Every structure is written in C-alpha cells, then in structure tokens.
Tab-separated table of C-alpha atoms in Angstrom:
chain	number	residue	atom	x	y	z
Y	152	MET	CA	-35.745	-45.699	25.196
Y	153	LYS	CA	-36.192	-45.055	29.287
Y	154	TYR	CA	-33.030	-46.101	31.613
Y	155	THR	CA	-32.895	-47.175	35.392
Y	156	GLN	CA	-30.020	-47.981	37.741
Y	157	LEU	CA	-29.516	-51.901	37.802
Y	158	GLY	CA	-30.253	-52.499	41.655
Y	159	ARG	CA	-27.880	-50.416	43.657
Y	160	THR	CA	-24.769	-50.265	41.013
Y	161	GLY	CA	-23.994	-47.271	39.120
Y	162	LEU	CA	-24.836	-49.338	35.843
Y	163	LYS	CA	-27.257	-47.625	33.813
Y	164	VAL	CA	-29.274	-50.020	31.816
Y	165	SER	CA	-32.675	-49.712	29.506
Y	166	ARG	CA	-36.073	-51.054	31.067
Y	167	LEU	CA	-36.595	-53.802	28.346
Y	168	VAL	CA	-33.362	-56.344	28.225
Y	169	LEU	CA	-32.627	-58.564	25.026
Y	170	GLY	CA	-33.067	-61.856	25.549
Y	171	THR	CA	-31.300	-63.631	23.329
Y	172	MET	CA	-32.312	-67.575	23.861
Y	173	ASN	CA	-34.127	-68.043	20.141
Y	174	PHE	CA	-30.749	-66.776	18.588
Y	175	GLY	CA	-29.649	-70.093	17.088
Y	176	PRO	CA	-32.657	-72.332	17.713
Y	177	PHE	CA	-35.228	-70.596	16.293
Y	178	THR	CA	-33.471	-67.434	14.713
Y	179	ASP	CA	-30.959	-68.179	12.128
Y	180	GLU	CA	-27.811	-65.797	12.866
Y	181	ALA	CA	-28.055	-63.568	9.787
Y	182	ASP	CA	-31.587	-62.389	11.601
Y	183	SER	CA	-30.165	-62.522	14.635
Y	184	HIS	CA	-27.689	-59.659	13.708
Y	185	ALA	CA	-30.709	-57.840	12.861
Y	186	VAL	CA	-32.529	-58.374	15.777
Y	187	MET	CA	-29.347	-57.029	17.995
Y	188	ASP	CA	-29.059	-54.063	15.404
Y	189	ALA	CA	-33.054	-53.022	15.945
Y	190	ALA	CA	-32.657	-53.444	19.368
Y	191	LEU	CA	-29.439	-51.152	19.927
Y	192	ASP	CA	-30.934	-48.797	17.456
Y	193	ALA	CA	-34.137	-48.260	19.703
Y	194	GLY	CA	-31.575	-47.552	22.491
Y	195	ILE	CA	-32.110	-51.261	24.183
Y	196	ASN	CA	-28.083	-51.338	25.708
Y	197	PHE	CA	-29.271	-54.611	27.959
Y	198	PHE	CA	-28.648	-57.638	26.577
Y	199	ASP	CA	-28.843	-61.451	28.194
Y	200	THR	CA	-28.129	-64.428	27.306
Y	201	ALA	CA	-26.439	-67.724	28.717
Y	202	ASN	CA	-23.151	-70.131	28.443
Y	203	VAL	CA	-26.187	-72.943	27.441
Y	204	TYR	CA	-28.394	-71.729	25.164
Y	205	GLY	CA	-28.141	-72.683	21.859
Y	206	TRP	CA	-29.381	-76.171	23.726
Y	207	GLY	CA	-28.064	-79.704	23.084
Y	208	ASP	CA	-25.134	-80.742	21.176
Y	209	ASN	CA	-25.372	-76.521	20.470
Y	210	LYS	CA	-24.769	-75.451	23.731
Y	211	GLY	CA	-22.741	-71.976	23.080
Y	212	ARG	CA	-24.485	-71.191	20.317
Y	213	THR	CA	-26.141	-68.220	21.085
Y	214	GLU	CA	-22.876	-66.630	22.224
Y	215	GLU	CA	-21.511	-67.341	19.080
Y	216	ILE	CA	-23.485	-65.248	17.287
Y	217	ILE	CA	-23.648	-62.471	19.777
Y	218	GLY	CA	-20.024	-62.966	19.472
Y	219	SER	CA	-20.154	-62.650	15.957
Y	220	TRP	CA	-22.220	-59.668	16.121
Y	221	PHE	CA	-19.714	-57.641	18.141
Y	222	ALA	CA	-16.839	-58.793	15.903
Y	223	ALA	CA	-18.790	-57.007	13.089
Y	224	GLY	CA	-19.051	-53.801	14.902
Y	225	GLY	CA	-15.633	-53.269	16.418
Y	226	ALA	CA	-14.736	-52.018	20.219
Y	227	ALA	CA	-17.610	-49.025	19.594
Y	228	ARG	CA	-20.573	-51.819	19.107
Y	229	ARG	CA	-19.071	-53.857	22.338
Y	230	ASP	CA	-18.851	-50.519	24.400
Y	231	LYS	CA	-22.882	-49.793	24.024
Y	232	VAL	CA	-23.750	-52.992	25.361
Y	233	VAL	CA	-24.625	-54.001	29.011
Y	234	LEU	CA	-23.489	-57.491	28.513
Y	235	ALA	CA	-24.771	-60.565	30.678
Y	236	THR	CA	-24.165	-64.030	30.732
Y	237	LYS	CA	-24.603	-67.218	32.816
Y	238	VAL	CA	-22.977	-70.056	34.322
Y	239	TYR	CA	-24.268	-73.326	35.823
Y	240	GLY	CA	-25.402	-75.887	33.414
Y	241	ASN	CA	-23.166	-78.659	31.711
Y	242	MET	CA	-21.611	-77.766	28.566
Y	243	ALA	CA	-21.268	-81.023	27.045
Y	244	GLY	CA	-23.597	-82.440	24.488
Y	245	ASP	CA	-25.960	-84.646	25.312
Y	246	GLY	CA	-25.250	-87.866	26.942
Y	247	GLU	CA	-21.754	-86.474	27.597
Y	248	ALA	CA	-21.246	-84.892	30.950
Y	249	TRP	CA	-18.470	-84.692	32.405
Y	250	PRO	CA	-17.334	-84.587	36.371
Y	251	ASN	CA	-16.807	-80.565	37.400
Y	252	HIS	CA	-18.265	-79.310	34.253
Y	253	ASP	CA	-21.147	-77.683	36.001
Y	254	ARG	CA	-22.496	-75.951	38.839
Y	255	LEU	CA	-20.716	-73.284	40.596
Y	256	SER	CA	-17.154	-74.953	41.959
Y	257	ALA	CA	-14.465	-72.278	41.277
Y	258	LEU	CA	-13.055	-74.679	38.854
Y	259	ASN	CA	-16.186	-74.679	36.403
Y	260	ILE	CA	-16.519	-70.827	37.041
Y	261	ARG	CA	-12.847	-69.888	35.846
Y	262	ARG	CA	-13.431	-72.524	33.171
Y	263	ALA	CA	-16.895	-71.298	31.739
Y	264	VAL	CA	-15.828	-67.666	31.981
Y	265	ASP	CA	-13.212	-68.262	29.724
Y	266	ALA	CA	-15.286	-70.367	27.340
Y	267	SER	CA	-17.689	-67.455	27.299
Y	268	LEU	CA	-15.609	-64.756	26.959
Y	269	LYS	CA	-14.061	-66.607	23.943
Y	270	ARG	CA	-17.582	-67.376	22.466
Y	271	LEU	CA	-18.554	-63.856	22.920
Y	272	GLN	CA	-15.278	-62.531	21.644
Y	273	THR	CA	-14.944	-60.259	23.935
Y	274	ASP	CA	-12.455	-59.727	27.239
Y	275	TYR	CA	-15.001	-58.478	29.747
Y	276	ILE	CA	-18.559	-59.666	30.752
Y	277	ASP	CA	-20.640	-57.109	32.308
Y	278	LEU	CA	-22.878	-59.249	34.489
Y	279	TYR	CA	-22.133	-62.365	35.508
Y	280	GLN	CA	-25.040	-64.661	36.862
Y	281	PHE	CA	-25.440	-67.913	38.464
Y	282	HIS	CA	-28.613	-69.664	36.489
Y	283	HIS	CA	-29.423	-71.856	39.356
Y	284	ILE	CA	-28.829	-72.216	43.161
Y	285	ASP	CA	-25.843	-75.058	43.835
Y	286	ARG	CA	-26.494	-76.924	47.177
Y	287	LEU	CA	-23.349	-78.458	47.000
Y	288	THR	CA	-20.885	-75.660	46.663
Y	289	PRO	CA	-20.476	-73.337	49.833
Y	290	PHE	CA	-21.066	-69.302	48.784
Y	291	GLU	CA	-17.364	-68.634	50.310
Y	292	GLU	CA	-16.189	-70.814	47.676
Y	293	ILE	CA	-18.324	-68.852	44.788
Y	294	TRP	CA	-17.334	-65.535	46.287
Y	295	GLN	CA	-13.638	-66.135	46.502
Y	296	ALA	CA	-13.792	-67.060	42.625
Y	297	ILE	CA	-16.194	-64.261	41.444
Y	298	ASP	CA	-13.829	-61.832	43.663
Y	299	VAL	CA	-10.524	-63.174	41.496
Y	300	LEU	CA	-12.723	-62.712	38.181
Y	301	VAL	CA	-13.280	-58.857	38.984
Y	302	GLN	CA	-9.792	-58.310	40.016
Y	303	GLN	CA	-8.563	-59.988	36.448
Y	304	GLY	CA	-11.201	-57.687	35.072
Y	305	LYS	CA	-13.098	-60.124	33.347
Y	306	ILE	CA	-16.444	-59.602	34.553
Y	307	LEU	CA	-17.612	-56.418	36.501
Y	308	TYR	CA	-21.094	-57.391	38.849
Y	309	ALA	CA	-22.510	-60.844	39.584
Y	310	GLY	CA	-26.088	-61.426	39.626
Y	311	SER	CA	-28.470	-64.611	40.281
Y	312	SER	CA	-31.090	-66.115	38.336
Y	313	ASN	CA	-33.940	-68.061	39.997
Y	314	PHE	CA	-32.514	-68.123	43.526
Y	315	PRO	CA	-35.397	-68.077	46.370
Y	316	GLY	CA	-35.340	-65.040	49.258
Y	317	TYR	CA	-33.300	-67.115	51.505
Y	318	LYS	CA	-30.681	-67.584	49.117
Y	319	ILE	CA	-30.154	-63.803	48.282
Y	320	ALA	CA	-29.964	-62.780	51.866
Y	321	GLN	CA	-27.509	-65.745	52.547
Y	322	ALA	CA	-25.452	-64.792	49.514
Y	323	ASN	CA	-25.253	-60.948	50.030
Y	324	GLU	CA	-24.792	-61.543	53.883
Y	325	LEU	CA	-21.970	-63.822	53.310
Y	326	ALA	CA	-20.629	-61.392	50.652
Y	327	ALA	CA	-20.767	-58.681	53.241
Y	328	ARG	CA	-18.834	-60.322	55.515
Y	329	ARG	CA	-16.007	-61.091	53.157
Y	330	GLY	CA	-15.895	-57.016	51.663
Y	331	SER	CA	-17.139	-58.905	48.264
Y	332	TYR	CA	-19.784	-56.672	46.673
Y	333	GLY	CA	-22.247	-59.301	46.232
Y	334	LEU	CA	-25.485	-59.735	43.939
Y	335	VAL	CA	-26.452	-57.016	42.353
Y	336	SER	CA	-29.735	-58.742	40.263
Y	337	GLU	CA	-31.797	-61.183	40.338
Y	338	GLN	CA	-33.706	-62.830	37.192
Y	339	CYS	CA	-36.862	-64.570	38.479
Y	340	LEU	CA	-39.953	-65.984	36.687
Y	341	TYR	CA	-42.264	-62.810	37.198
Y	342	ASN	CA	-45.527	-62.007	34.879
Y	343	LEU	CA	-49.053	-61.145	35.716
Y	344	TYR	CA	-49.737	-64.610	35.922
Y	345	GLU	CA	-47.009	-66.214	38.075
Y	346	ARG	CA	-46.758	-64.017	40.770
Y	347	ARG	CA	-45.522	-65.769	43.704
Y	348	ALA	CA	-41.906	-63.903	43.589
Y	349	GLU	CA	-43.659	-60.704	44.936
Y	350	MET	CA	-43.950	-62.729	48.265
Y	351	GLU	CA	-40.071	-63.461	49.343
Y	352	VAL	CA	-37.996	-63.240	46.053
Y	353	ILE	CA	-38.759	-60.008	45.584
Y	354	PRO	CA	-38.674	-57.921	48.559
Y	355	ALA	CA	-35.691	-59.783	49.489
Y	356	ALA	CA	-33.999	-57.799	46.190
Y	357	GLN	CA	-35.244	-55.220	47.502
Y	358	GLU	CA	-34.001	-55.180	50.391
Y	359	TYR	CA	-30.113	-56.073	49.568
Y	360	GLY	CA	-30.225	-53.782	46.671
Y	361	LEU	CA	-30.823	-56.218	43.584
Y	362	GLY	CA	-32.350	-55.317	40.263
Y	363	VAL	CA	-35.288	-57.398	39.529
Y	364	ILE	CA	-35.330	-58.979	35.976
Y	365	PRO	CA	-38.198	-60.785	35.374
Y	366	TRP	CA	-38.473	-63.497	32.759
Y	367	SER	CA	-41.018	-65.218	30.257
Y	368	PRO	CA	-43.183	-61.856	31.090
Y	369	LEU	CA	-45.774	-63.300	28.657
Y	370	HIS	CA	-45.704	-66.374	30.526
Y	371	GLY	CA	-44.988	-68.555	27.574
Y	372	GLY	CA	-47.100	-66.868	25.198
Y	373	ALA	CA	-50.477	-67.062	27.330
Y	374	LEU	CA	-50.192	-63.387	28.001
Y	375	GLY	CA	-49.991	-62.087	24.547
Y	376	GLY	CA	-53.831	-62.473	23.185
Y	377	ILE	CA	-53.036	-66.251	22.179
Y	378	LEU	CA	-56.783	-66.892	22.441
Y	379	LYS	CA	-57.788	-63.864	19.862
Y	380	GLY	CA	-54.689	-65.607	18.421
Y	381	ALA	CA	-56.368	-68.865	18.099
Y	382	GLU	CA	-59.261	-67.532	16.860
Y	383	LYS	CA	-57.531	-66.687	13.435
Y	384	GLY	CA	-55.641	-69.665	13.014
Y	385	ARG	CA	-52.759	-69.072	14.650
Y	386	ARG	CA	-51.104	-71.834	16.298
Y	387	VAL	CA	-50.661	-72.516	20.015
Y	388	SER	CA	-47.816	-74.257	21.484
Y	389	GLY	CA	-45.444	-75.050	24.604
Y	390	ARG	CA	-46.312	-73.794	27.496
Y	391	ALA	CA	-49.458	-71.484	26.500
Y	392	ALA	CA	-51.153	-74.463	24.958
Y	393	GLU	CA	-50.860	-76.601	28.106
Y	394	LEU	CA	-52.467	-74.139	30.254
Y	395	LEU	CA	-54.939	-73.599	28.297
Y	396	THR	CA	-56.136	-77.006	28.541
Y	397	ASP	CA	-57.303	-76.239	32.136
Y	398	PRO	CA	-60.652	-74.613	32.403
Y	399	ALA	CA	-59.863	-72.290	34.940
Y	400	ILE	CA	-57.004	-70.989	33.571
Y	401	ARG	CA	-58.851	-70.764	30.320
Y	402	SER	CA	-61.147	-68.645	31.782
Y	403	GLN	CA	-59.033	-66.788	33.594
Y	404	VAL	CA	-56.994	-66.136	30.539
Y	405	GLN	CA	-60.221	-65.249	28.780
Y	406	ALA	CA	-61.331	-62.553	31.388
Y	407	TYR	CA	-57.386	-60.866	30.810
Y	408	GLU	CA	-58.106	-60.718	27.147
Y	409	ASP	CA	-62.205	-59.367	27.668
Y	410	LEU	CA	-60.743	-56.714	29.518
Y	411	LEU	CA	-58.244	-55.565	27.487
Y	412	ASP	CA	-60.764	-55.617	24.838
Y	413	LYS	CA	-62.601	-53.258	27.113
Y	414	HIS	CA	-59.672	-50.710	26.958
Y	415	GLY	CA	-58.888	-50.861	23.777
Y	416	ALA	CA	-54.866	-52.616	24.887
Y	417	ASP	CA	-52.737	-55.001	23.365
Y	418	PRO	CA	-52.376	-58.265	25.590
Y	419	GLY	CA	-48.392	-58.370	24.927
Y	420	GLU	CA	-47.590	-54.879	25.368
Y	421	THR	CA	-50.072	-54.757	28.677
Y	422	ALA	CA	-48.288	-57.371	30.499
Y	423	LEU	CA	-45.017	-56.030	29.801
Y	424	ALA	CA	-45.916	-52.406	30.620
Y	425	TRP	CA	-47.494	-53.823	34.021
Y	426	LEU	CA	-44.185	-55.189	34.644
Y	427	LEU	CA	-42.484	-51.602	34.263
Y	428	THR	CA	-44.975	-50.527	37.051
Y	429	ARG	CA	-44.158	-53.268	39.453
Y	430	PRO	CA	-41.332	-52.080	42.409
Y	431	GLY	CA	-37.941	-53.275	42.072
Y	432	VAL	CA	-38.165	-54.117	38.718
Y	433	THR	CA	-35.451	-53.365	36.195
Y	434	GLY	CA	-37.064	-54.718	33.395
Y	435	PRO	CA	-38.642	-57.492	31.857
Y	436	ILE	CA	-36.638	-59.864	29.397
Y	437	ILE	CA	-37.869	-59.499	25.953
Y	438	GLY	CA	-37.252	-62.820	22.963
Y	439	PRO	CA	-38.640	-61.607	19.797
Y	440	ARG	CA	-37.498	-63.476	16.962
Y	441	THR	CA	-37.407	-60.866	14.657
Y	442	ALA	CA	-37.411	-57.248	14.570
Y	443	GLU	CA	-41.168	-57.032	13.956
Y	444	GLN	CA	-41.801	-58.533	17.244
Y	445	LEU	CA	-39.154	-56.338	19.059
Y	446	GLU	CA	-41.437	-52.994	17.481
Y	447	SER	CA	-44.324	-54.292	19.413
Y	448	ALA	CA	-41.864	-54.742	22.364
Y	449	LEU	CA	-40.813	-51.306	22.317
Y	450	ARG	CA	-44.178	-49.551	22.576
Y	451	ALA	CA	-44.948	-51.034	26.127
Y	452	VAL	CA	-42.079	-48.806	27.250
Y	453	GLU	CA	-43.989	-45.620	26.736
Y	454	LEU	CA	-47.575	-46.982	27.993
Y	455	GLU	CA	-49.509	-45.759	30.669
Y	456	LEU	CA	-51.596	-48.064	32.347
Y	457	SER	CA	-54.745	-46.240	33.652
Y	458	GLU	CA	-56.129	-47.327	38.027
Y	459	GLU	CA	-58.838	-48.816	36.539
Y	460	LEU	CA	-57.239	-50.827	34.197
Y	461	LEU	CA	-54.215	-52.091	37.095
Y	462	ALA	CA	-57.215	-52.478	39.592
Y	463	GLY	CA	-59.069	-55.005	36.912
Y	464	LEU	CA	-55.679	-56.933	36.165
Y	465	ASP	CA	-55.164	-57.187	40.185
Y	466	GLU	CA	-58.816	-58.959	39.670
Y	467	VAL	CA	-58.221	-61.091	37.031
Y	468	PHE	CA	-54.406	-61.978	38.055
Y	469	PRO	CA	-54.634	-61.419	42.307
Y	470	ALA	CA	-51.051	-60.707	44.115
Y	471	SER	CA	-49.741	-63.536	46.332
Y	472	GLY	CA	-49.136	-60.538	48.881
Y	473	PRO	CA	-45.963	-60.298	50.693
Y	474	SER	CA	-44.628	-63.035	53.232
Y	475	PRO	CA	-45.558	-63.429	55.916
Y	476	GLU	CA	-49.038	-62.229	55.401
Y	477	ALA	CA	-49.426	-64.273	52.477
Y	478	PHE	CA	-49.313	-67.282	54.459
Y	479	ALA	CA	-49.630	-66.450	58.009
Y	480	TRP	CA	-53.430	-65.040	58.160
C-alpha cells in the first residue's frame, strides 16, 4: 500500500479509502468484519463511514458493525485505523424526524458525535465530516461546536462532503479568522465520467489545503466494465442501469471499454488508478461487498497508466476544465 498526507495535515493515510456503506444493508456483520480484516492486512488504514449508514430504521447500523470490529480487536486495532464518519442527516426512523435531530446546529453536532462514539465503541473520531452544507446554520456556530469537540478530544480533524467550492472558501476563511484549523478534506463525487469537481471544488480544496476524497469512483458501476459484464449475464442495476438507457452515454461507455480492451486494461482498476493520478486527490473511496472485490481494487494502487492511455481517457471523457475558463470563453 502507498500512503500520502491528508491535505495540509501531518496525518498519513492510505491511497485507497475503505468505504463501509454496504456494511449492514448488503454485507452482514461477519462478512463486513472479514472485509475490514483484509483491508487492514493490505495496509488500508483509512476507513470512511457515516452516522446514517444502514439507512431507514437501521440508521447507525454500519457504525455499530465497525464498533464491534474494533471491540473484537482491542486498542491495537483501533490505533491502526484513521476513522472518518459524518454528521448531517436525521437519525430518527423513517417518518419520525424531529426538529434539531439533523443538520449542523451546535446542538445536533454535540448529540450526533456522542451517539457515533457510542456506536463505534471508541473515544475519538479522527476525521469528523459534514455530510452536506447547512444553509441554515452559520459557520461561526459550526466552528464553535467543532472547536469544543477538539478540545474535549472527541475529534481530531474536520472535513466536508458535497461542498461547493465557495463554501469551502467561506468555511476556511472564517475558521482562519477564529484561529480554528478549518476543513482538512473534501469528499466529493468525482470520477472519469463525472468531472465537474475539476471546475471549482478541487481548485478550492487545493488552495485551502484540503485532501480530496472522491466517492463513487466507478460511477455506480458504469466504469467497471458494465457492458462486458452484461454480455456475460451479469445483472445491471441502479445508477449504471439508468445511465445506459441514454444511447449517447451507452456509446461513451462502450468507447471506454473498447479503449481498455485495446490496452489490455481492466476497467474498474483503470478508473481507480486514473483518480490516483489526479492533482489534489488523497484517495478514492472503494466500497467492496466482499474480500474478493477488495483484491481487485488493491491492484489499482500499483497500476501505471501510459500517457497514451491517459490521453485516450481524456478523449472519451473530456475534462470540464478549470473555472473561469470552462464557462467564460
């Protein structure tokens, strides 16, 4: 495994991030533990989750599964992991939402972090991320709450997820004026197909020293060799199935798979390896349901993409370009 600093921090994290969203809904506790064992054995030390994972009436279940894994391995296991979770969504069951049980008020942040710590069976969270911007809560209040948690030792760093570039700037400018450390990472939708983050989000992250953590690196499976898999009888569902109903997108995905056939490259591994070449990227989030799926993702870390292949990928999936040039002329 290769490692890098998380943004401007001194924290060393693996170039692949273990995403845990499948733990609970699709992967049972025993298999989830096996995936985490395999990830740690492979050198992945950066685990990402969220308080709402488990979904519906099972919100929090994913954190509980991680917590039971920590408990089974003792303090040494916890010490090896850089643990990231998120706050924003309402944790009540479906149809039971209650005021102040969501968003980023100081009250909800305080309540949510204590609940996450209990489920995770740990006394601190390395990276506490805002799952979405909160248009109703000022950053003055948010940073006051975060500073208290840092002083209490409950969290070490704060990060964002799904923030636009101007909110990254706004958050960190205010943090600097307060003497707070500010955001150290941004978790955003970014992959070969979806490159809009290159316009403003990634430049803002680089300007303010945030590590970029792309989610959905295979765009819901569309970049994982989906057409070839369908030919072999593999079921296509979710976002990928919706995309392929558009003839233009289907043609683009076909061109992608044809290009990789020409180079003898695996689509899923190439999509991950491409993200690892991108400026500002700390590491993509992978979400294996099984240890076998994890093995495929690990090969991407060592994969070297030729200049010819990189140019071909840009032709199939053109860059949005940085702002303001992308939309000014």
